[in-house]
Amino acid sequence: NAGVTQTPKFQVLKTGQSMTLQCAQDMNHEYMSWYRQDPGMGLRLIHYSVGAGITDQGEVPNGYNVSRSTTEDFPLRLLSAAPSQTSVYFCASSRTGGNTEAFFGQGTRLTVV
Amino acid sequence: GENVEQHPSTLSVQEGDSAVIKCTYSDSASNYFPWYKQELGKRPQLIIDIRSNVGEKKDQRIAVTLNKTAKHFSLHITETQPEDSAVYFCAASRVTNNDMRFGAGTRLTVKP
C-alpha cells in the first residue's frame, strides 16, 4: 500500500517555464488537495477536489491549475513559473472531505530561478 | 475564510517536561481540529484530532483540549522525549467546507 505518491521530489525551473507535479493515491479517497509550505507560513491550500471531475480553489490558487479525471490522480500544473512559487509542495488525500485525516505525500521541493 | 493562529512559533523544553501549543481560530462554524507532526524533511502526519462535540481527547502522552466559546484549542505533550522534536501544525475546518486551514507551525525542541 503506497498511500500518496508525489513526483518529482526535487525540481528546478527557470522563470516562465511550465511543469506538472504528479500526485497519485491508492486508498480510494474521494478528497485530494495541494498545499504549499513556506517558512513561517505553515501549509496553505492551493486547490482541492472532492471527487473525479470536481475541483475548487483554496487559499492561494493563482498561478496553478488542477484537474481530476480519475479518483487516483490529481496533478498540479504551474503555468508560467515565478520565483514566488519557490516552495515545498505537498499533495494530500482524505477519505471524504477536508474534515477527515489527511494523508500527505512526501513533498516536492521546487526552486524557480 | 477561516484564519488559524498558532503560538508559540518555537518552543524549547527539557526532556521530561511538558509542552503546550495553542491555536485560535476565527470561524465559529469550524468543528474539526487536527494536529499534525512534521519531522525534519518528512511529510506531516496526523497525531491527534478532536471534533467540536468533545472538549478533550487524550492518547497516551498527547492530549488536545477545545474551548469552542473562546475559539481556541491546545496540544499538550507530557513527559517529552527527544523524538518529540519536530514542527507541529494545528488546523481547523468544518463539515460544510472542504477548505482546511493550518496554523503557521511550532518548532518544538526537546533537549536531552
JSON list of N, CA and C in Angstrom, two decimals, chain A residues 2 4 31 35 37-38 40-45 48 50 57-59 90 96-107, chain B residues 2 31-32 34 36 38 41-46 49 51 87 89 92-105:
[
{"chain": "A", "resi": 2, "resn": "ALA", "atom": "N", "xyz": [0.96, 1.97, -1.15]},
{"chain": "A", "resi": 2, "resn": "ALA", "atom": "CA", "xyz": [1.89, 3.08, -1.28]},
{"chain": "A", "resi": 2, "resn": "ALA", "atom": "C", "xyz": [1.37, 4.34, -0.62]},
{"chain": "A", "resi": 4, "resn": "VAL", "atom": "N", "xyz": [0.06, 7.97, -0.64]},
{"chain": "A", "resi": 4, "resn": "VAL", "atom": "CA", "xyz": [0.09, 9.11, -1.55]},
{"chain": "A", "resi": 4, "resn": "VAL", "atom": "C", "xyz": [1.50, 9.24, -2.12]},
{"chain": "A", "resi": 31, "resn": "TYR", "atom": "N", "xyz": [-11.34, 12.77, -1.54]},
{"chain": "A", "resi": 31, "resn": "TYR", "atom": "CA", "xyz": [-10.84, 14.13, -1.41]},
{"chain": "A", "resi": 31, "resn": "TYR", "atom": "C", "xyz": [-9.34, 14.18, -1.60]},
{"chain": "A", "resi": 35, "resn": "TYR", "atom": "N", "xyz": [-1.07, 21.57, -1.19]},
{"chain": "A", "resi": 35, "resn": "TYR", "atom": "CA", "xyz": [-0.63, 22.63, -0.29]},
{"chain": "A", "resi": 35, "resn": "TYR", "atom": "C", "xyz": [0.76, 23.07, -0.69]},
{"chain": "A", "resi": 37, "resn": "GLN", "atom": "N", "xyz": [4.16, 24.82, 1.25]},
{"chain": "A", "resi": 37, "resn": "GLN", "atom": "CA", "xyz": [4.71, 25.08, 2.59]},
{"chain": "A", "resi": 37, "resn": "GLN", "atom": "C", "xyz": [5.88, 26.03, 2.46]},
{"chain": "A", "resi": 38, "resn": "ASP", "atom": "N", "xyz": [5.72, 27.18, 3.09]},
{"chain": "A", "resi": 38, "resn": "ASP", "atom": "CA", "xyz": [6.77, 28.19, 3.10]},
{"chain": "A", "resi": 38, "resn": "ASP", "atom": "C", "xyz": [7.16, 28.47, 4.55]},
{"chain": "A", "resi": 40, "resn": "GLY", "atom": "N", "xyz": [7.57, 29.75, 8.08]},
{"chain": "A", "resi": 40, "resn": "GLY", "atom": "CA", "xyz": [6.80, 30.67, 8.89]},
{"chain": "A", "resi": 40, "resn": "GLY", "atom": "C", "xyz": [5.36, 30.87, 8.46]},
{"chain": "A", "resi": 41, "resn": "MET", "atom": "N", "xyz": [4.92, 30.12, 7.44]},
{"chain": "A", "resi": 41, "resn": "MET", "atom": "CA", "xyz": [3.56, 30.32, 6.94]},
{"chain": "A", "resi": 41, "resn": "MET", "atom": "C", "xyz": [2.73, 29.05, 6.97]},
{"chain": "A", "resi": 42, "resn": "GLY", "atom": "N", "xyz": [3.27, 28.01, 7.49]},
{"chain": "A", "resi": 42, "resn": "GLY", "atom": "CA", "xyz": [2.50, 26.77, 7.57]},
{"chain": "A", "resi": 42, "resn": "GLY", "atom": "C", "xyz": [2.19, 26.19, 6.20]},
{"chain": "A", "resi": 43, "resn": "LEU", "atom": "N", "xyz": [1.08, 25.48, 6.16]},
{"chain": "A", "resi": 43, "resn": "LEU", "atom": "CA", "xyz": [0.62, 24.85, 4.93]},
{"chain": "A", "resi": 43, "resn": "LEU", "atom": "C", "xyz": [-0.55, 25.65, 4.38]},
{"chain": "A", "resi": 44, "resn": "ARG", "atom": "N", "xyz": [-0.45, 26.10, 3.16]},
{"chain": "A", "resi": 44, "resn": "ARG", "atom": "CA", "xyz": [-1.53, 26.88, 2.56]},
{"chain": "A", "resi": 44, "resn": "ARG", "atom": "C", "xyz": [-2.15, 26.11, 1.40]},
{"chain": "A", "resi": 45, "resn": "LEU", "atom": "N", "xyz": [-3.47, 26.04, 1.42]},
{"chain": "A", "resi": 45, "resn": "LEU", "atom": "CA", "xyz": [-4.21, 25.25, 0.45]},
{"chain": "A", "resi": 45, "resn": "LEU", "atom": "C", "xyz": [-4.24, 25.96, -0.91]},
{"chain": "A", "resi": 48, "resn": "TYR", "atom": "N", "xyz": [-8.27, 22.03, -4.30]},
{"chain": "A", "resi": 48, "resn": "TYR", "atom": "CA", "xyz": [-8.71, 20.75, -3.79]},
{"chain": "A", "resi": 48, "resn": "TYR", "atom": "C", "xyz": [-9.78, 20.17, -4.69]},
{"chain": "A", "resi": 50, "resn": "VAL", "atom": "N", "xyz": [-13.14, 17.25, -4.47]},
{"chain": "A", "resi": 50, "resn": "VAL", "atom": "CA", "xyz": [-13.97, 16.37, -3.65]},
{"chain": "A", "resi": 50, "resn": "VAL", "atom": "C", "xyz": [-14.37, 15.10, -4.40]},
{"chain": "A", "resi": 57, "resn": "GLN", "atom": "N", "xyz": [-10.97, 26.10, -5.75]},
{"chain": "A", "resi": 57, "resn": "GLN", "atom": "CA", "xyz": [-9.81, 26.87, -5.33]},
{"chain": "A", "resi": 57, "resn": "GLN", "atom": "C", "xyz": [-9.70, 26.90, -3.82]},
{"chain": "A", "resi": 58, "resn": "GLY", "atom": "N", "xyz": [-8.45, 26.96, -3.37]},
{"chain": "A", "resi": 58, "resn": "GLY", "atom": "CA", "xyz": [-8.19, 27.13, -1.95]},
{"chain": "A", "resi": 58, "resn": "GLY", "atom": "C", "xyz": [-7.78, 28.55, -1.65]},
{"chain": "A", "resi": 59, "resn": "GLU", "atom": "N", "xyz": [-6.84, 28.68, -0.75]},
{"chain": "A", "resi": 59, "resn": "GLU", "atom": "CA", "xyz": [-6.42, 29.99, -0.26]},
{"chain": "A", "resi": 59, "resn": "GLU", "atom": "C", "xyz": [-5.51, 30.73, -1.24]},
{"chain": "A", "resi": 90, "resn": "PHE", "atom": "N", "xyz": [3.05, 19.87, -1.16]},
{"chain": "A", "resi": 90, "resn": "PHE", "atom": "CA", "xyz": [2.52, 18.60, -0.65]},
{"chain": "A", "resi": 90, "resn": "PHE", "atom": "C", "xyz": [1.15, 18.33, -1.24]},
{"chain": "A", "resi": 96, "resn": "THR", "atom": "N", "xyz": [-13.00, 11.40, 3.00]},
{"chain": "A", "resi": 96, "resn": "THR", "atom": "CA", "xyz": [-14.14, 12.17, 2.50]},
{"chain": "A", "resi": 96, "resn": "THR", "atom": "C", "xyz": [-13.68, 13.61, 2.30]},
{"chain": "A", "resi": 97, "resn": "GLY", "atom": "N", "xyz": [-14.16, 14.51, 3.11]},
{"chain": "A", "resi": 97, "resn": "GLY", "atom": "CA", "xyz": [-13.84, 15.91, 2.89]},
{"chain": "A", "resi": 97, "resn": "GLY", "atom": "C", "xyz": [-12.62, 16.37, 3.66]},
{"chain": "A", "resi": 98, "resn": "GLY", "atom": "N", "xyz": [-12.47, 17.71, 3.72]},
{"chain": "A", "resi": 98, "resn": "GLY", "atom": "CA", "xyz": [-11.33, 18.27, 4.42]},
{"chain": "A", "resi": 98, "resn": "GLY", "atom": "C", "xyz": [-11.45, 18.17, 5.92]},
{"chain": "A", "resi": 99, "resn": "ASN", "atom": "N", "xyz": [-12.48, 17.50, 6.43]},
{"chain": "A", "resi": 99, "resn": "ASN", "atom": "CA", "xyz": [-12.63, 17.35, 7.87]},
{"chain": "A", "resi": 99, "resn": "ASN", "atom": "C", "xyz": [-12.41, 15.92, 8.32]},
{"chain": "A", "resi": 100, "resn": "THR", "atom": "N", "xyz": [-11.55, 15.22, 7.58]},
{"chain": "A", "resi": 100, "resn": "THR", "atom": "CA", "xyz": [-11.08, 13.90, 8.00]},
{"chain": "A", "resi": 100, "resn": "THR", "atom": "C", "xyz": [-9.57, 13.87, 7.83]},
{"chain": "A", "resi": 101, "resn": "GLU", "atom": "N", "xyz": [-8.93, 12.85, 8.39]},
{"chain": "A", "resi": 101, "resn": "GLU", "atom": "CA", "xyz": [-7.47, 12.78, 8.39]},
{"chain": "A", "resi": 101, "resn": "GLU", "atom": "C", "xyz": [-6.91, 12.92, 6.99]},
{"chain": "A", "resi": 102, "resn": "ALA", "atom": "N", "xyz": [-5.93, 13.81, 6.84]},
{"chain": "A", "resi": 102, "resn": "ALA", "atom": "CA", "xyz": [-5.23, 13.98, 5.57]},
{"chain": "A", "resi": 102, "resn": "ALA", "atom": "C", "xyz": [-3.96, 13.15, 5.57]},
{"chain": "A", "resi": 103, "resn": "PHE", "atom": "N", "xyz": [-3.74, 12.41, 4.49]},
{"chain": "A", "resi": 103, "resn": "PHE", "atom": "CA", "xyz": [-2.52, 11.64, 4.28]},
{"chain": "A", "resi": 103, "resn": "PHE", "atom": "C", "xyz": [-1.70, 12.38, 3.23]},
{"chain": "A", "resi": 104, "resn": "PHE", "atom": "N", "xyz": [-0.48, 12.73, 3.63]},
{"chain": "A", "resi": 104, "resn": "PHE", "atom": "CA", "xyz": [0.36, 13.55, 2.76]},
{"chain": "A", "resi": 104, "resn": "PHE", "atom": "C", "xyz": [1.34, 12.72, 1.95]},
{"chain": "A", "resi": 105, "resn": "GLY", "atom": "N", "xyz": [1.66, 13.23, 0.77]},
{"chain": "A", "resi": 105, "resn": "GLY", "atom": "CA", "xyz": [2.77, 12.69, 0.00]},
{"chain": "A", "resi": 105, "resn": "GLY", "atom": "C", "xyz": [4.08, 13.15, 0.59]},
{"chain": "A", "resi": 106, "resn": "GLN", "atom": "N", "xyz": [5.18, 12.73, 0.00]},
{"chain": "A", "resi": 106, "resn": "GLN", "atom": "CA", "xyz": [6.50, 13.03, 0.57]},
{"chain": "A", "resi": 106, "resn": "GLN", "atom": "C", "xyz": [6.99, 14.42, 0.24]},
{"chain": "A", "resi": 107, "resn": "GLY", "atom": "N", "xyz": [6.27, 15.15, -0.62]},
{"chain": "A", "resi": 107, "resn": "GLY", "atom": "CA", "xyz": [6.62, 16.52, -0.91]},
{"chain": "A", "resi": 107, "resn": "GLY", "atom": "C", "xyz": [7.50, 16.67, -2.14]},
{"chain": "B", "resi": 2, "resn": "GLU", "atom": "N", "xyz": [-11.59, 30.91, 7.02]},
{"chain": "B", "resi": 2, "resn": "GLU", "atom": "CA", "xyz": [-11.03, 30.59, 8.33]},
{"chain": "B", "resi": 2, "resn": "GLU", "atom": "C", "xyz": [-9.61, 31.13, 8.47]},
{"chain": "B", "resi": 31, "resn": "ASN", "atom": "N", "xyz": [-15.55, 22.74, 13.08]},
{"chain": "B", "resi": 31, "resn": "ASN", "atom": "CA", "xyz": [-15.86, 21.67, 14.02]},
{"chain": "B", "resi": 31, "resn": "ASN", "atom": "C", "xyz": [-14.89, 20.50, 13.98]},
{"chain": "B", "resi": 32, "resn": "TYR", "atom": "N", "xyz": [-13.80, 20.66, 13.24]},
{"chain": "B", "resi": 32, "resn": "TYR", "atom": "CA", "xyz": [-12.79, 19.60, 13.18]},
{"chain": "B", "resi": 32, "resn": "TYR", "atom": "C", "xyz": [-11.42, 20.23, 13.36]},
{"chain": "B", "resi": 34, "resn": "PRO", "atom": "N", "xyz": [-7.54, 19.09, 13.80]},
{"chain": "B", "resi": 34, "resn": "PRO", "atom": "CA", "xyz": [-6.45, 18.10, 13.85]},
{"chain": "B", "resi": 34, "resn": "PRO", "atom": "C", "xyz": [-5.11, 18.74, 14.19]},
{"chain": "B", "resi": 36, "resn": "TYR", "atom": "N", "xyz": [-0.95, 17.99, 13.39]},
{"chain": "B", "resi": 36, "resn": "TYR", "atom": "CA", "xyz": [-0.01, 17.22, 12.59]},
{"chain": "B", "resi": 36, "resn": "TYR", "atom": "C", "xyz": [1.41, 17.46, 13.09]},
{"chain": "B", "resi": 38, "resn": "GLN", "atom": "N", "xyz": [5.44, 17.16, 11.93]},
{"chain": "B", "resi": 38, "resn": "GLN", "atom": "CA", "xyz": [6.30, 17.05, 10.77]},
{"chain": "B", "resi": 38, "resn": "GLN", "atom": "C", "xyz": [7.76, 17.01, 11.22]},
{"chain": "B", "resi": 41, "resn": "GLY", "atom": "N", "xyz": [12.40, 17.20, 7.15]},
{"chain": "B", "resi": 41, "resn": "GLY", "atom": "CA", "xyz": [12.48, 16.57, 5.84]},
{"chain": "B", "resi": 41, "resn": "GLY", "atom": "C", "xyz": [11.42, 15.54, 5.54]},
{"chain": "B", "resi": 42, "resn": "LYS", "atom": "N", "xyz": [10.45, 15.41, 6.45]},
{"chain": "B", "resi": 42, "resn": "LYS", "atom": "CA", "xyz": [9.40, 14.40, 6.25]},
{"chain": "B", "resi": 42, "resn": "LYS", "atom": "C", "xyz": [8.05, 15.04, 5.96]},
{"chain": "B", "resi": 43, "resn": "ARG", "atom": "N", "xyz": [7.08, 14.20, 5.70]},
{"chain": "B", "resi": 43, "resn": "ARG", "atom": "CA", "xyz": [5.73, 14.70, 5.45]},
{"chain": "B", "resi": 43, "resn": "ARG", "atom": "C", "xyz": [4.98, 14.89, 6.77]},
{"chain": "B", "resi": 44, "resn": "PRO", "atom": "N", "xyz": [4.01, 15.80, 6.82]},
{"chain": "B", "resi": 44, "resn": "PRO", "atom": "CA", "xyz": [3.18, 15.94, 8.02]},
{"chain": "B", "resi": 44, "resn": "PRO", "atom": "C", "xyz": [2.35, 14.67, 8.24]},
{"chain": "B", "resi": 45, "resn": "GLN", "atom": "N", "xyz": [2.19, 14.31, 9.51]},
{"chain": "B", "resi": 45, "resn": "GLN", "atom": "CA", "xyz": [1.39, 13.15, 9.86]},
{"chain": "B", "resi": 45, "resn": "GLN", "atom": "C", "xyz": [0.48, 13.49, 11.02]},
{"chain": "B", "resi": 46, "resn": "LEU", "atom": "N", "xyz": [-0.74, 13.02, 10.94]},
{"chain": "B", "resi": 46, "resn": "LEU", "atom": "CA", "xyz": [-1.73, 13.28, 11.99]},
{"chain": "B", "resi": 46, "resn": "LEU", "atom": "C", "xyz": [-1.31, 12.59, 13.29]},
{"chain": "B", "resi": 49, "resn": "ASP", "atom": "N", "xyz": [-6.69, 14.32, 16.74]},
{"chain": "B", "resi": 49, "resn": "ASP", "atom": "CA", "xyz": [-7.68, 15.28, 16.28]},
{"chain": "B", "resi": 49, "resn": "ASP", "atom": "C", "xyz": [-8.86, 15.30, 17.24]},
{"chain": "B", "resi": 51, "resn": "ARG", "atom": "N", "xyz": [-13.14, 16.74, 17.58]},
{"chain": "B", "resi": 51, "resn": "ARG", "atom": "CA", "xyz": [-14.30, 17.35, 16.94]},
{"chain": "B", "resi": 51, "resn": "ARG", "atom": "C", "xyz": [-15.05, 18.15, 17.99]},
{"chain": "B", "resi": 87, "resn": "VAL", "atom": "N", "xyz": [8.18, 19.89, 14.00]},
{"chain": "B", "resi": 87, "resn": "VAL", "atom": "CA", "xyz": [7.27, 21.03, 13.83]},
{"chain": "B", "resi": 87, "resn": "VAL", "atom": "C", "xyz": [5.85, 20.51, 13.94]},
{"chain": "B", "resi": 89, "resn": "PHE", "atom": "N", "xyz": [1.73, 21.34, 13.61]},
{"chain": "B", "resi": 89, "resn": "PHE", "atom": "CA", "xyz": [0.76, 22.22, 12.98]},
{"chain": "B", "resi": 89, "resn": "PHE", "atom": "C", "xyz": [-0.64, 21.93, 13.52]},
{"chain": "B", "resi": 92, "resn": "ALA", "atom": "N", "xyz": [-7.94, 23.73, 11.22]},
{"chain": "B", "resi": 92, "resn": "ALA", "atom": "CA", "xyz": [-9.37, 23.81, 11.51]},
{"chain": "B", "resi": 92, "resn": "ALA", "atom": "C", "xyz": [-10.16, 23.75, 10.22]},
{"chain": "B", "resi": 93, "resn": "SER", "atom": "N", "xyz": [-11.31, 23.08, 10.28]},
{"chain": "B", "resi": 93, "resn": "SER", "atom": "CA", "xyz": [-12.19, 23.04, 9.12]},
{"chain": "B", "resi": 93, "resn": "SER", "atom": "C", "xyz": [-13.61, 22.73, 9.61]},
{"chain": "B", "resi": 94, "resn": "ARG", "atom": "N", "xyz": [-14.57, 22.80, 8.71]},
{"chain": "B", "resi": 94, "resn": "ARG", "atom": "CA", "xyz": [-15.94, 22.46, 9.07]},
{"chain": "B", "resi": 94, "resn": "ARG", "atom": "C", "xyz": [-16.54, 21.49, 8.06]},
{"chain": "B", "resi": 95, "resn": "VAL", "atom": "N", "xyz": [-17.57, 20.80, 8.47]},
{"chain": "B", "resi": 95, "resn": "VAL", "atom": "CA", "xyz": [-18.18, 19.74, 7.67]},
{"chain": "B", "resi": 95, "resn": "VAL", "atom": "C", "xyz": [-18.64, 20.27, 6.32]},
{"chain": "B", "resi": 96, "resn": "THR", "atom": "N", "xyz": [-19.19, 21.47, 6.29]},
{"chain": "B", "resi": 96, "resn": "THR", "atom": "CA", "xyz": [-19.77, 22.00, 5.06]},
{"chain": "B", "resi": 96, "resn": "THR", "atom": "C", "xyz": [-18.73, 22.69, 4.18]},
{"chain": "B", "resi": 97, "resn": "ASN", "atom": "N", "xyz": [-17.47, 22.66, 4.60]},
{"chain": "B", "resi": 97, "resn": "ASN", "atom": "CA", "xyz": [-16.43, 23.37, 3.86]},
{"chain": "B", "resi": 97, "resn": "ASN", "atom": "C", "xyz": [-15.19, 22.50, 3.81]},
{"chain": "B", "resi": 98, "resn": "ASN", "atom": "N", "xyz": [-14.70, 22.22, 2.62]},
{"chain": "B", "resi": 98, "resn": "ASN", "atom": "CA", "xyz": [-13.54, 21.35, 2.48]},
{"chain": "B", "resi": 98, "resn": "ASN", "atom": "C", "xyz": [-12.22, 22.10, 2.53]},
{"chain": "B", "resi": 99, "resn": "ASP", "atom": "N", "xyz": [-12.26, 23.31, 2.94]},
{"chain": "B", "resi": 99, "resn": "ASP", "atom": "CA", "xyz": [-11.08, 24.17, 2.97]},
{"chain": "B", "resi": 99, "resn": "ASP", "atom": "C", "xyz": [-10.47, 24.12, 4.37]},
{"chain": "B", "resi": 100, "resn": "MET", "atom": "N", "xyz": [-9.49, 23.23, 4.57]},
{"chain": "B", "resi": 100, "resn": "MET", "atom": "CA", "xyz": [-8.83, 23.13, 5.86]},
{"chain": "B", "resi": 100, "resn": "MET", "atom": "C", "xyz": [-7.70, 24.14, 5.93]},
{"chain": "B", "resi": 101, "resn": "ARG", "atom": "N", "xyz": [-7.69, 24.93, 7.00]},
{"chain": "B", "resi": 101, "resn": "ARG", "atom": "CA", "xyz": [-6.66, 25.95, 7.18]},
{"chain": "B", "resi": 101, "resn": "ARG", "atom": "C", "xyz": [-5.71, 25.53, 8.30]},
{"chain": "B", "resi": 102, "resn": "PHE", "atom": "N", "xyz": [-4.41, 25.73, 8.04]},
{"chain": "B", "resi": 102, "resn": "PHE", "atom": "CA", "xyz": [-3.38, 25.36, 9.00]},
{"chain": "B", "resi": 102, "resn": "PHE", "atom": "C", "xyz": [-2.82, 26.58, 9.71]},
{"chain": "B", "resi": 103, "resn": "GLY", "atom": "N", "xyz": [-2.35, 26.37, 10.93]},
{"chain": "B", "resi": 103, "resn": "GLY", "atom": "CA", "xyz": [-1.56, 27.38, 11.61]},
{"chain": "B", "resi": 103, "resn": "GLY", "atom": "C", "xyz": [-0.16, 27.42, 11.01]},
{"chain": "B", "resi": 104, "resn": "ALA", "atom": "N", "xyz": [0.64, 28.38, 11.44]},
{"chain": "B", "resi": 104, "resn": "ALA", "atom": "CA", "xyz": [1.97, 28.58, 10.87]},
{"chain": "B", "resi": 104, "resn": "ALA", "atom": "C", "xyz": [3.00, 27.58, 11.39]},
{"chain": "B", "resi": 105, "resn": "GLY", "atom": "N", "xyz": [2.65, 26.84, 12.43]},
{"chain": "B", "resi": 105, "resn": "GLY", "atom": "CA", "xyz": [3.56, 25.81, 12.92]},
{"chain": "B", "resi": 105, "resn": "GLY", "atom": "C", "xyz": [4.33, 26.23, 14.16]}
]
